[in-house]
Amino acid sequence: IRAAGASVARLCCRRMARPDVTLQDIRTAQARIGEHVWRTPVLESTWLNEACGARLYFKCENLQHTGAFKARGATNAIFARSSAQLRSGVVTHSSGNHGAAVARAAQLRGVPARVVMPHNSSAAKLSAVRAYGGEITLCAPTLAAREAAAAQIVAATHAVFIHPYDDAEVIAGQGTVALEFLEQVPPLQWLLCPIGGGGLASGIAIAVHGLRPDVRVVAVEPATADDAYRSFESGTLAAPVPTSTVADGLRGALSERTFTIIRQHLHAIVTVDEQAIVQAMRELWRTLRIIIEPSAAVPYAAIAQRKLAVGDAHVGIVLTGGNVDIDALPW
Amino acid sequence: IRAAGASVARLCCRRMARPDVTLQDIRTAQARIGEHVWRTPVLESTWLNEACGARLYFKCENLQHTGAFKARGATNAIFARSSAQLRSGVVTHSSGNHGAAVARAAQLRGVPARVVMPHNSSAAKLSAVRAYGGEITLCAPTLAAREAAAAQIVAATHAVFIHPYDDAEVIAGQGTVALEFLEQVPPLQWLLCPIGGGGLASGIAIAVHGLRPDVRVVAVEPATADDAYRSFESGTLAAPVPTSTVADGLRGALSERTFTIIRQHLHAIVTVDEQAIVQAMRELWRTLRIIIEPSAAVPYAAIAQRKLAVGDAHVGIVLTGGNVDIDALPW
């Protein structure tokens, strides 16, 4: 227990060592990870445009390696380290897409990855991590248990801890989505993404602020997991509440770091209810003919529910992932 | 009945008026339809490559307007006509994707489209045609009934008949898939597509023969709808047999025109059984995270079943469409 406690402190120090991320960091990340991630396509739908009146562009990170944008941040964080630093491999905790992304990036670097996962993780997610050569440590399904187990592994192995979002290199990697998106769709006026822990929203907000400050970055959150919304509105980092939102990738809570970035650069945070998320997911499957997970449908749900006055603007939406059990759909 | 009979003869004459299609026709089609169709993305999967040993590239025509490559041929056929020729609109018969493609292209040209559809067409397919402004005429679910109904409309309205595949401009339009694919993936060594009536296979075979005769074009057909396979093997156009293959887009039979082209330019035709098609469809949903219909899974089924000795070659596969009822999946 002492070892674990000491390591938690170490992890926190590491997290706070570098307080911010710049546009240049995101450009560096883009060059670093370029050959290891896909430049994902942007899709449009005449139907959806006519239905909502705006011009929508969907950036398909569900078609990214590992089926999620998480490959960007994890790859950047791991490739930013020297071989000496990675001698003992990497460790993370994740119930979802970040775990597979870390396992894959470690495999590309040829170092071991240890992933702490709650024992109730889906078989699909466990097997994705294993398929990339990740070594799984099961733990109780609480954040405290995950953090303690990861800290224990760090203490025992000296592996490098790769936080799912509270990490400058992870944030810089996620920000590469926005660099690509702005290159692919120059007329963009709005850019929408889902928000959970805030890594993606932070990276996007920094990239857009640096390159195209006229573009409004909006994060969308499930109403039943609205800690980011409450924090943004109140100006004080709000405590997360337990949630079982169908958007399982968005159950995480902001950190001080991501909250600071988001307060500075985000135009707004809006929330959508569970039914709207499932409806949006189904509508995007049907019209775009791609497989997205519930979390990825959250920003479009805000458009469908007319939660944002986008008018006839050019609106970019990041479809964050496509890891869903096709035999257990939420409709 | 006399009117219908006369019109059938007229349709046949028109079909035979122009016996072949050239690479130049396909280039003309590409320029003509460029602004009306998507340049669809090409996806790859590390998983699938490792599983089969080859390097696979998937051209996503399921992400095309109307959810199928059919938008290419129909748009080319309709935009190749003058406004005077289109004065009375267009007519076609189709139980599937070609009907929606014709309705959309006619809408883009501002002329009426009449689509003859079997009365047992799915609600999704009927509503897709209607959503593009197409006027539906229901008929009995036989080819004879469809042809008679279409001929009657031609006789009554003087609309231009757009055959689903036995039409030089339709074939040239479908061939644009191959032009794009070869531009997007220069190292391609094999190019696989499904075959039903043979319009797509013909267009691809002509384009590849003209541009890159070293690339092997292979058509894949459901074993329960193997008229193209039998025709190709015997050298004589075989009679189609009634089929209820899950690959509903491939129930059509070759015409003299498509058979002539295919005999000249195709490397091989192989067949796959129903179970392999469903398995392949499910595997592509899972690994590529896109929605494809059963017909689109047919070429990959041939790879998964090791029906072709592709070794470690660069293999292009056209995913032809993604119009499937997501509440009635075949697994």
XYZ file of C-alpha atoms in Angstrom:
662
model
C 0.000 0.000 0.000
C 2.844 2.379 0.773
C 4.370 1.678 -2.615
C 1.078 2.410 -4.327
C 0.589 5.642 -2.377
C 4.065 6.863 -3.229
C 3.499 6.133 -6.866
C 0.216 8.009 -7.012
C 2.140 11.040 -5.795
C 4.759 10.445 -8.470
C 2.139 10.164 -11.169
C 0.584 13.429 -10.050
C 3.950 15.187 -10.155
C 4.528 13.935 -13.645
C 1.104 15.104 -14.725
C 1.681 18.624 -13.478
C 5.269 18.930 -14.670
C 4.249 20.544 -17.949
C 1.257 22.756 -17.553
C 0.288 23.532 -21.098
C 0.300 22.477 -24.723
C 0.954 24.729 -27.715
C 0.057 24.689 -31.375
C 3.700 23.881 -32.037
C 3.423 20.775 -29.855
C 0.486 19.652 -31.949
C 2.415 20.248 -35.167
C 5.320 18.265 -33.739
C 2.890 15.497 -32.849
C 1.508 15.472 -36.384
C 4.980 14.990 -37.847
C 5.845 12.365 -35.231
C 2.773 10.161 -35.590
C 2.070 10.768 -39.295
C 3.238 7.400 -40.522
C 1.490 5.509 -37.716
C -2.035 6.908 -37.934
C -4.489 7.277 -40.798
C -5.428 10.627 -42.225
C -9.096 9.738 -41.765
C -11.681 10.675 -44.389
C -14.303 13.389 -44.000
C -17.827 12.401 -45.034
C -20.830 14.497 -45.908
C -24.488 13.633 -46.327
C -26.897 15.551 -48.522
C -29.734 14.156 -46.381
C -28.363 15.394 -43.106
C -27.517 18.793 -44.554
C -31.056 19.200 -45.841
C -32.517 18.009 -42.560
C -30.579 20.447 -40.384
C -29.997 23.389 -42.713
C -26.264 23.539 -41.965
C -23.424 22.006 -43.940
C -22.059 19.141 -41.851
C -18.658 17.477 -42.227
C -17.894 14.286 -40.324
C -14.270 13.440 -39.555
C -14.207 9.658 -39.281
C -11.917 8.766 -36.403
C -13.979 5.600 -36.059
C -11.964 4.526 -39.116
C -8.682 5.289 -37.310
C -6.330 2.490 -36.230
C -7.825 0.809 -33.117
C -11.169 2.319 -34.135
C -10.741 5.600 -32.262
C -8.883 8.930 -32.202
C -7.129 7.632 -29.079
C -4.462 6.126 -31.357
C -3.216 9.672 -31.994
C -2.559 10.698 -28.401
C -1.185 7.354 -27.249
C 1.147 7.109 -30.236
C 2.414 10.642 -29.679
C 2.986 10.088 -25.966
C 4.916 6.871 -26.549
C 6.920 8.026 -29.583
C 7.842 11.251 -27.763
C 9.819 9.153 -25.253
C 13.350 7.916 -25.846
C 14.138 4.238 -25.980
C 15.909 4.632 -22.638
C 12.770 6.095 -21.084
C 10.698 3.250 -22.502
C 13.101 0.530 -21.365
C 10.539 -0.826 -18.894
C 7.593 -0.320 -21.191
C 4.408 1.624 -20.564
C 1.368 1.292 -18.365
C -2.077 2.816 -18.409
C -5.537 2.291 -17.068
C -8.511 2.324 -19.379
C -11.856 0.657 -19.741
C -11.917 1.401 -23.417
C -10.208 2.769 -26.454
C -7.123 4.297 -24.813
C -5.963 0.875 -23.621
C -5.900 -0.582 -27.125
C -4.245 2.594 -28.430
C -1.446 2.349 -25.850
C -0.985 -1.366 -26.529
C -0.704 -0.728 -30.258
C 1.726 2.188 -29.931
C 3.903 0.186 -27.535
C 3.892 -2.728 -29.950
C 5.018 -0.370 -32.742
C 7.871 0.784 -30.494
C 8.661 -2.778 -29.494
C 8.152 -2.263 -25.750
C 5.729 -3.986 -23.368
C 2.384 -2.395 -22.476
C 0.496 -3.125 -19.304
C -3.142 -2.083 -19.225
C -5.213 -1.973 -16.046
C -8.841 -2.693 -16.919
C -11.966 -3.090 -14.772
C -12.968 -6.738 -14.476
C -16.341 -5.931 -16.046
C -14.800 -4.673 -19.296
C -16.420 -6.095 -22.401
C -14.840 -9.153 -23.992
C -14.328 -7.130 -27.177
C -12.286 -4.500 -25.366
C -10.191 -7.031 -23.491
C -9.426 -8.925 -26.672
C -8.517 -5.729 -28.561
C -5.857 -4.915 -25.948
C -4.560 -8.497 -26.040
C -4.492 -8.557 -29.819
C -2.034 -5.653 -29.767
C 0.134 -7.564 -27.312
C -1.007 -5.677 -24.208
C -0.763 -7.403 -20.847
C -3.982 -6.914 -18.874
C -4.297 -6.455 -15.108
C -7.895 -6.703 -13.961
C -9.127 -4.522 -11.099
C -12.334 -3.385 -9.423
C -14.464 -1.100 -11.596
C -13.656 2.156 -9.796
C -11.299 4.982 -10.688
C -9.508 4.597 -7.348
C -8.851 0.906 -7.966
C -7.589 1.605 -11.462
C -5.253 4.344 -10.352
C -3.919 2.283 -7.462
C -3.271 -0.735 -9.672
C -1.509 1.378 -12.288
C 0.599 3.105 -9.628
C 1.602 -0.247 -8.215
C 2.783 -1.401 -11.636
C 4.741 1.829 -12.104
C 6.402 1.327 -8.725
C 7.234 -2.295 -9.442
C 8.370 -1.982 -13.065
C 9.343 1.673 -13.621
C 7.174 1.619 -16.715
C 6.090 5.004 -18.075
C 2.534 5.894 -17.138
C 0.419 7.193 -20.064
C -2.668 8.901 -18.672
C -5.757 8.688 -20.929
C -6.117 12.474 -21.124
C -4.244 14.317 -18.375
C -0.976 14.270 -20.300
C 0.497 17.018 -22.470
C 1.681 14.651 -25.219
C -1.647 12.828 -25.287
C -3.462 16.161 -25.640
C -1.063 17.266 -28.395
C -1.665 14.002 -30.253
C -5.453 14.359 -30.055
C -5.091 17.914 -31.357
C -3.802 16.566 -34.669
C -7.430 15.719 -35.513
C -8.116 19.444 -35.768
C -5.024 20.175 -37.894
C -6.151 17.584 -40.418
C -9.783 18.639 -40.287
C -8.961 22.292 -41.002
C -6.737 21.236 -43.902
C -9.444 18.985 -45.311
C -12.307 21.481 -44.888
C -10.962 25.050 -45.029
C -14.386 26.766 -44.788
C -15.110 25.244 -41.370
C -16.856 27.696 -39.008
C -17.739 25.407 -36.105
C -15.963 22.343 -34.754
C -17.840 19.980 -32.448
C -16.477 17.102 -30.398
C -17.648 15.030 -27.455
C -16.148 15.642 -24.025
C -15.339 13.196 -21.236
C -11.940 13.729 -19.629
C -11.282 16.589 -22.009
C -8.133 15.408 -23.789
C -9.592 15.629 -27.271
C -11.458 18.881 -26.611
C -8.263 20.404 -25.189
C -6.129 19.395 -28.152
C -8.708 20.632 -30.639
C -9.256 23.898 -28.777
C -5.533 24.694 -28.724
C -5.074 23.843 -32.410
C -8.078 25.872 -33.512
C -7.230 28.806 -31.257
C -3.762 28.928 -32.778
C -4.699 28.425 -36.411
C -8.233 29.631 -36.902
C -9.515 31.555 -33.852
C -12.661 32.443 -35.812
C -13.788 28.798 -35.673
C -16.056 28.081 -32.708
C -15.089 24.951 -30.815
C -17.997 23.379 -28.933
C -17.841 20.302 -26.732
C -20.945 18.180 -26.244
C -21.516 16.047 -23.169
C -24.146 13.541 -22.052
C -26.529 15.307 -19.623
C -26.100 12.423 -17.170
C -22.287 12.933 -17.108
C -22.225 16.720 -17.144
C -19.233 17.559 -14.945
C -17.529 19.432 -17.782
C -20.665 21.466 -18.468
C -21.087 22.370 -14.793
C -17.403 23.199 -14.427
C -17.418 25.376 -17.547
C -20.554 27.236 -16.475
C -19.511 27.770 -12.852
C -15.812 28.428 -13.455
C -14.902 25.861 -10.785
C -13.902 22.279 -11.462
C -17.006 20.323 -10.489
C -16.962 16.902 -8.886
C -17.999 14.118 -11.241
C -21.172 12.216 -10.476
C -21.502 8.469 -11.017
C -23.009 7.882 -14.434
C -24.046 4.994 -16.586
C -24.475 7.016 -19.785
C -24.734 4.926 -22.934
C -21.810 7.046 -24.189
C -19.380 4.889 -22.234
C -16.319 6.676 -23.585
C -17.426 9.898 -21.872
C -17.732 8.726 -18.298
C -14.383 10.260 -17.335
C -14.110 13.649 -15.624
C -12.026 16.736 -16.421
C -8.645 17.189 -14.787
C -7.267 20.543 -13.629
C -5.156 20.608 -16.770
C -7.930 19.952 -19.267
C -10.304 22.245 -17.370
C -7.781 25.101 -17.603
C -7.391 24.650 -21.360
C -11.099 24.309 -21.961
C -11.989 27.416 -19.936
C -9.586 29.423 -22.059
C -10.437 28.271 -25.534
C -13.844 26.638 -25.766
C -16.817 28.532 -27.166
C -19.412 26.462 -25.290
C -20.317 23.140 -23.760
C -23.807 21.775 -24.348
C -25.469 18.634 -23.082
C -27.762 16.066 -24.691
C -29.948 13.400 -23.144
C -29.569 9.645 -23.503
C -32.413 9.179 -25.956
C -30.999 11.859 -28.243
C -27.612 10.094 -28.237
C -29.081 6.746 -29.258
C -31.260 8.389 -31.923
C -28.275 10.282 -33.303
C -26.158 7.135 -33.383
C -28.806 5.253 -35.309
C -29.349 8.144 -37.726
C -25.629 8.374 -38.484
C -25.382 4.617 -39.052
C -28.274 4.845 -41.487
C -27.264 7.955 -43.409
C -23.449 7.802 -43.343
C -23.310 3.988 -43.470
C -20.531 3.775 -40.947
C -20.329 2.158 -37.521
C -19.896 4.589 -34.665
C -20.110 4.046 -30.932
C -22.576 6.002 -28.772
C -19.940 8.502 -27.581
C -19.244 9.472 -31.193
C -22.895 10.351 -31.788
C -23.044 12.923 -28.981
C -22.062 16.058 -30.987
C -24.475 15.306 -33.815
C -27.205 14.804 -31.210
C -26.726 18.469 -30.264
C -27.255 19.488 -33.909
C -30.271 17.200 -34.340
C -31.800 18.577 -31.140
C -31.079 22.147 -32.300
C -29.070 22.912 -29.185
C -26.744 25.213 -31.159
C -27.673 28.118 -33.424
C -25.388 27.106 -36.269
C -27.691 28.424 -39.000
C -26.406 27.416 -42.423
C -22.760 27.390 -41.322
C -20.032 24.862 -42.162
C -19.953 22.591 -39.116
C -17.249 20.010 -38.491
C -18.037 17.050 -36.241
C -15.439 14.602 -34.948
C -16.776 11.044 -34.953
C -14.517 9.791 -32.219
C -14.791 6.023 -32.386
C -16.488 2.927 -33.722
C -15.918 0.279 -31.088
C -19.305 -1.163 -30.369
C -20.617 -4.679 -29.987
C -22.702 -5.112 -33.150
C -24.724 -7.821 -31.410
C -25.765 -5.514 -28.554
C -26.913 -2.281 -30.130
C -28.650 0.267 -27.919
C -31.837 0.416 -30.018
C -49.981 -5.227 -74.855
C -49.061 -4.319 -78.409
C -47.592 -1.036 -77.215
C -45.542 -2.837 -74.605
C -44.303 -5.394 -77.129
C -43.255 -2.717 -79.582
C -41.430 -0.859 -76.894
C -39.508 -3.901 -75.762
C -38.195 -4.164 -79.298
C -37.262 -0.474 -79.244
C -35.426 -0.885 -75.949
C -33.455 -3.791 -77.362
C -32.459 -1.796 -80.421
C -31.261 1.020 -78.263
C -29.278 -1.390 -76.125
C -27.486 -2.837 -79.095
C -26.963 0.466 -80.893
C -23.519 0.942 -79.410
C -21.742 -2.320 -78.943
C -18.763 -1.357 -76.856
C -17.233 1.026 -74.347
C -13.699 2.407 -74.417
C -11.279 3.774 -71.866
C -11.921 7.187 -73.383
C -15.648 6.817 -72.646
C -14.785 6.128 -69.023
C -12.523 9.180 -68.877
C -15.307 11.262 -70.387
C -17.668 9.858 -67.763
C -15.256 10.774 -64.986
C -15.125 14.388 -66.145
C -18.903 14.482 -66.642
C -19.956 13.102 -63.256
C -17.038 14.415 -61.179
C -18.966 17.126 -59.399
C -21.964 14.886 -58.726
C -20.314 11.852 -57.133
C -17.904 11.441 -54.248
C -14.332 10.390 -54.736
C -14.839 7.652 -52.161
C -12.128 6.813 -49.626
C -9.982 3.692 -49.667
C -9.613 1.918 -46.319
C -7.087 -0.600 -45.102
C -7.013 -2.851 -42.063
C -3.853 -4.118 -40.421
C -5.914 -6.992 -38.988
C -7.246 -8.181 -42.306
C -3.843 -7.896 -43.954
C -2.267 -10.003 -41.244
C -5.076 -12.534 -41.396
C -4.873 -13.093 -45.157
C -1.219 -12.354 -45.911
C -2.059 -9.981 -48.768
C -2.312 -6.199 -48.680
C -5.992 -5.352 -49.079
C -7.451 -1.985 -50.109
C -11.186 -1.384 -49.835
C -12.779 1.224 -52.100
C -15.832 2.411 -50.183
C -18.636 2.860 -52.685
C -21.000 2.170 -49.800
C -20.120 5.759 -48.845
C -21.108 6.996 -52.326
C -24.229 9.140 -52.851
C -27.287 6.839 -52.633
C -25.062 4.353 -50.788
C -23.824 2.527 -53.884
C -21.577 2.789 -56.948
C -24.776 2.827 -59.026
C -24.790 6.625 -58.666
C -21.857 6.724 -61.098
C -23.457 4.877 -64.001
C -26.901 6.425 -63.630
C -25.474 9.934 -63.397
C -23.310 9.397 -66.456
C -26.168 7.949 -68.492
C -28.496 10.834 -67.623
C -25.941 13.651 -67.928
C -24.762 12.239 -71.286
C -28.200 13.063 -72.715
C -29.195 16.500 -73.980
C -32.010 18.427 -72.352
C -34.073 17.773 -75.489
C -33.569 14.037 -75.126
C -34.540 14.216 -71.471
C -37.640 16.343 -72.102
C -39.917 13.502 -71.024
C -37.691 12.347 -68.208
C -36.226 8.924 -67.599
C -37.495 5.512 -66.653
C -35.880 2.390 -65.276
C -36.695 -0.822 -63.498
C -34.819 -1.793 -60.389
C -35.407 -3.586 -57.148
C -32.496 -1.848 -55.542
C -29.743 0.672 -55.761
C -30.016 1.595 -59.448
C -33.521 2.992 -58.924
C -32.403 5.464 -56.289
C -29.366 6.371 -58.402
C -31.551 7.148 -61.431
C -34.005 9.148 -59.308
C -31.169 11.208 -57.847
C -29.471 11.881 -61.174
C -32.797 12.884 -62.743
C -33.467 15.213 -59.827
C -30.034 16.802 -60.361
C -30.953 17.337 -64.037
C -34.407 18.607 -63.084
C -36.330 15.963 -65.034
C -38.848 13.378 -63.809
C -37.789 9.806 -63.039
C -40.147 6.856 -63.127
C -38.933 3.697 -61.427
C -40.616 0.321 -61.860
C -40.139 -1.706 -58.699
C -41.411 -5.129 -57.627
C -44.248 -4.835 -55.115
C -42.201 -6.790 -52.570
C -39.364 -4.243 -52.524
C -38.252 -3.275 -49.047
C -39.750 -0.158 -47.486
C -36.236 1.312 -47.253
C -35.662 0.955 -50.991
C -39.056 2.375 -51.904
C -38.559 5.362 -49.647
C -35.041 6.025 -50.993
C -36.438 6.327 -54.530
C -39.273 8.571 -53.333
C -36.896 10.742 -51.301
C -35.037 11.597 -54.514
C -38.323 12.526 -56.160
C -38.731 9.297 -58.124
C -42.231 8.198 -59.124
C -42.724 4.500 -58.393
C -44.719 2.021 -60.462
C -45.177 -1.270 -58.643
C -45.212 -4.520 -60.600
C -45.021 -8.280 -60.094
C -41.611 -9.466 -58.854
C -40.412 -10.955 -62.143
C -37.995 -9.625 -64.734
C -40.653 -9.976 -67.448
C -43.144 -7.883 -65.482
C -40.528 -5.229 -64.783
C -39.455 -5.003 -68.402
C -43.033 -4.882 -69.654
C -43.999 -2.145 -67.207
C -40.946 -0.073 -68.104
C -41.586 -0.526 -71.814
C -45.159 0.592 -71.362
C -44.019 3.778 -69.657
C -41.514 4.428 -72.428
C -44.248 3.988 -75.022
C -46.649 6.246 -73.159
C -44.251 9.015 -72.134
C -41.235 8.812 -74.481
C -39.026 8.906 -71.401
C -35.455 7.685 -71.870
C -34.932 4.149 -70.605
C -31.814 3.715 -68.420
C -31.026 0.015 -68.144
C -29.350 -1.005 -64.840
C -26.298 -2.456 -66.622
C -26.905 -3.191 -70.288
C -26.115 0.381 -71.323
C -22.834 1.780 -72.626
C -23.040 4.998 -70.604
C -23.953 3.127 -67.430
C -20.968 0.814 -67.933
C -18.669 3.781 -68.617
C -19.892 5.463 -65.417
C -19.265 2.359 -63.311
C -15.773 2.149 -64.821
C -14.854 5.420 -63.118
C -14.492 3.420 -59.878
C -11.416 1.781 -61.375
C -9.890 5.053 -62.617
C -10.112 6.476 -59.102
C -8.939 3.283 -57.448
C -5.801 3.066 -59.635
C -5.034 6.725 -58.916
C -5.501 6.211 -55.182
C -3.519 2.946 -54.962
C -0.885 2.843 -57.740
C 0.706 -0.472 -56.630
C -2.545 -2.399 -57.153
C -1.972 -5.866 -58.659
C -5.439 -7.381 -58.378
C -8.851 -5.738 -58.534
C -11.887 -7.636 -57.259
C -15.550 -6.761 -57.625
C -18.850 -8.591 -57.304
C -20.777 -9.558 -60.427
C -24.507 -9.664 -61.075
C -25.568 -8.145 -64.390
C -21.973 -7.290 -65.136
C -22.127 -3.510 -65.528
C -19.545 -2.767 -62.854
C -17.262 -5.653 -63.829
C -17.427 -4.522 -67.474
C -16.567 -0.913 -66.691
C -13.716 -1.916 -64.402
C -12.358 -4.481 -66.876
C -12.272 -1.944 -69.704
C -10.606 0.740 -67.566
C -7.975 -1.628 -66.195
C -7.306 -3.229 -69.563
C -6.681 0.215 -71.034
C -4.619 1.673 -68.225
C -2.945 -1.148 -66.374
C -3.276 -4.458 -68.258
C -0.947 -6.072 -65.700
C -3.662 -5.761 -63.017
C -5.804 -8.886 -62.748
C -9.510 -8.130 -62.630
C -11.528 -10.859 -60.919
C -15.293 -10.920 -60.487
C -16.823 -12.826 -57.592
C -20.331 -14.243 -57.686
C -22.609 -16.017 -55.224
C -22.519 -19.764 -55.975
C -26.328 -19.824 -55.956
C -26.455 -17.145 -58.703
C -23.564 -18.353 -60.833
C -24.728 -17.583 -64.381
C -21.707 -15.341 -64.979
C -19.326 -18.033 -63.753
C -20.922 -20.692 -65.944
C -20.991 -18.366 -68.951
C -17.352 -17.400 -68.498
C -16.229 -21.021 -68.107
C -18.261 -22.402 -71.002
C -17.854 -19.476 -73.384
C -21.602 -19.397 -73.984
C -24.033 -17.057 -72.267
C -25.750 -19.289 -69.716
C -29.374 -18.989 -68.706
C -29.845 -17.520 -65.233
C -31.386 -19.731 -62.564
C -33.850 -18.403 -59.993
C -31.921 -17.442 -56.878
C -32.603 -16.070 -53.460
C -28.972 -15.310 -52.596
C -28.512 -13.050 -49.589
C -26.475 -10.853 -51.963
C -29.671 -9.369 -53.361
C -27.833 -6.896 -55.576
C -26.336 -9.764 -57.568
C -29.481 -11.599 -58.640
C -29.365 -10.090 -62.132
C -27.919 -11.987 -65.116
C -25.327 -11.002 -67.719
C -26.458 -9.483 -70.999
C -24.823 -10.220 -74.359
C -23.045 -6.893 -74.054
C -21.586 -7.412 -70.592
C -20.761 -11.040 -71.374
C -18.771 -9.948 -74.453
C -16.752 -7.423 -72.448
C -16.158 -9.792 -69.568
C -14.991 -12.627 -71.817
C -12.409 -10.318 -73.336
C -10.960 -8.657 -70.282
C -11.609 -10.555 -67.074
C -8.888 -12.682 -65.479
C -11.313 -14.993 -63.690
C -14.711 -15.404 -62.078
C -14.929 -17.274 -58.787
C -17.925 -18.169 -56.662
C -18.556 -18.152 -52.908
C -21.297 -19.772 -50.861
C -23.956 -18.011 -48.821
C -22.391 -18.663 -45.445
C -19.077 -17.227 -46.599
C -20.846 -14.057 -47.780
C -22.547 -13.468 -44.433
C -19.329 -14.206 -42.539
C -17.381 -11.819 -44.754
C -19.990 -9.087 -44.306
C -19.861 -9.402 -40.555
C -16.051 -9.463 -40.518
C -15.859 -6.288 -42.611
C -18.390 -4.509 -40.371
C -16.293 -5.434 -37.365
C -12.840 -4.659 -38.706
C -13.480 -1.743 -41.074
C -16.312 -0.263 -38.985
C -18.438 0.507 -41.984
C -21.866 -0.691 -43.053
C -21.900 -2.765 -46.211
C -24.671 -4.814 -47.762
C -24.255 -8.541 -48.430
C -23.446 -8.042 -52.141
C -20.493 -5.831 -51.188
C -18.985 -8.588 -49.040
C -18.799 -11.113 -51.866
C -15.262 -10.326 -53.163
C -13.730 -10.334 -49.700
C -15.433 -13.690 -49.074
C -13.305 -15.087 -51.925
C -10.147 -13.816 -50.197
C -11.210 -15.088 -46.774
C -12.015 -18.501 -48.275
C -8.657 -18.523 -50.102
C -10.317 -18.976 -53.467
C -7.607 -16.896 -55.185
C -3.845 -17.337 -54.988
C -3.084 -13.669 -54.369
C -0.037 -14.366 -52.164
C 1.196 -11.148 -50.596
C 0.020 -8.971 -53.488
C -1.714 -5.575 -53.372
C -5.391 -6.437 -53.797
C -8.105 -3.845 -54.416
C -11.676 -4.702 -53.468
C -14.679 -2.609 -54.459
C -17.218 -2.413 -51.627
C -20.194 -1.790 -53.837
C -22.911 -0.632 -51.469
C -24.202 -0.134 -47.960
C -27.965 -0.261 -48.256
C -29.094 -2.758 -45.692
C -31.844 -2.781 -43.105
C -29.889 -2.471 -39.855
C -32.801 -4.038 -37.987
C -32.745 -7.199 -40.114
C -29.131 -8.301 -40.337
C -28.388 -11.718 -41.838
C -26.539 -13.030 -38.774
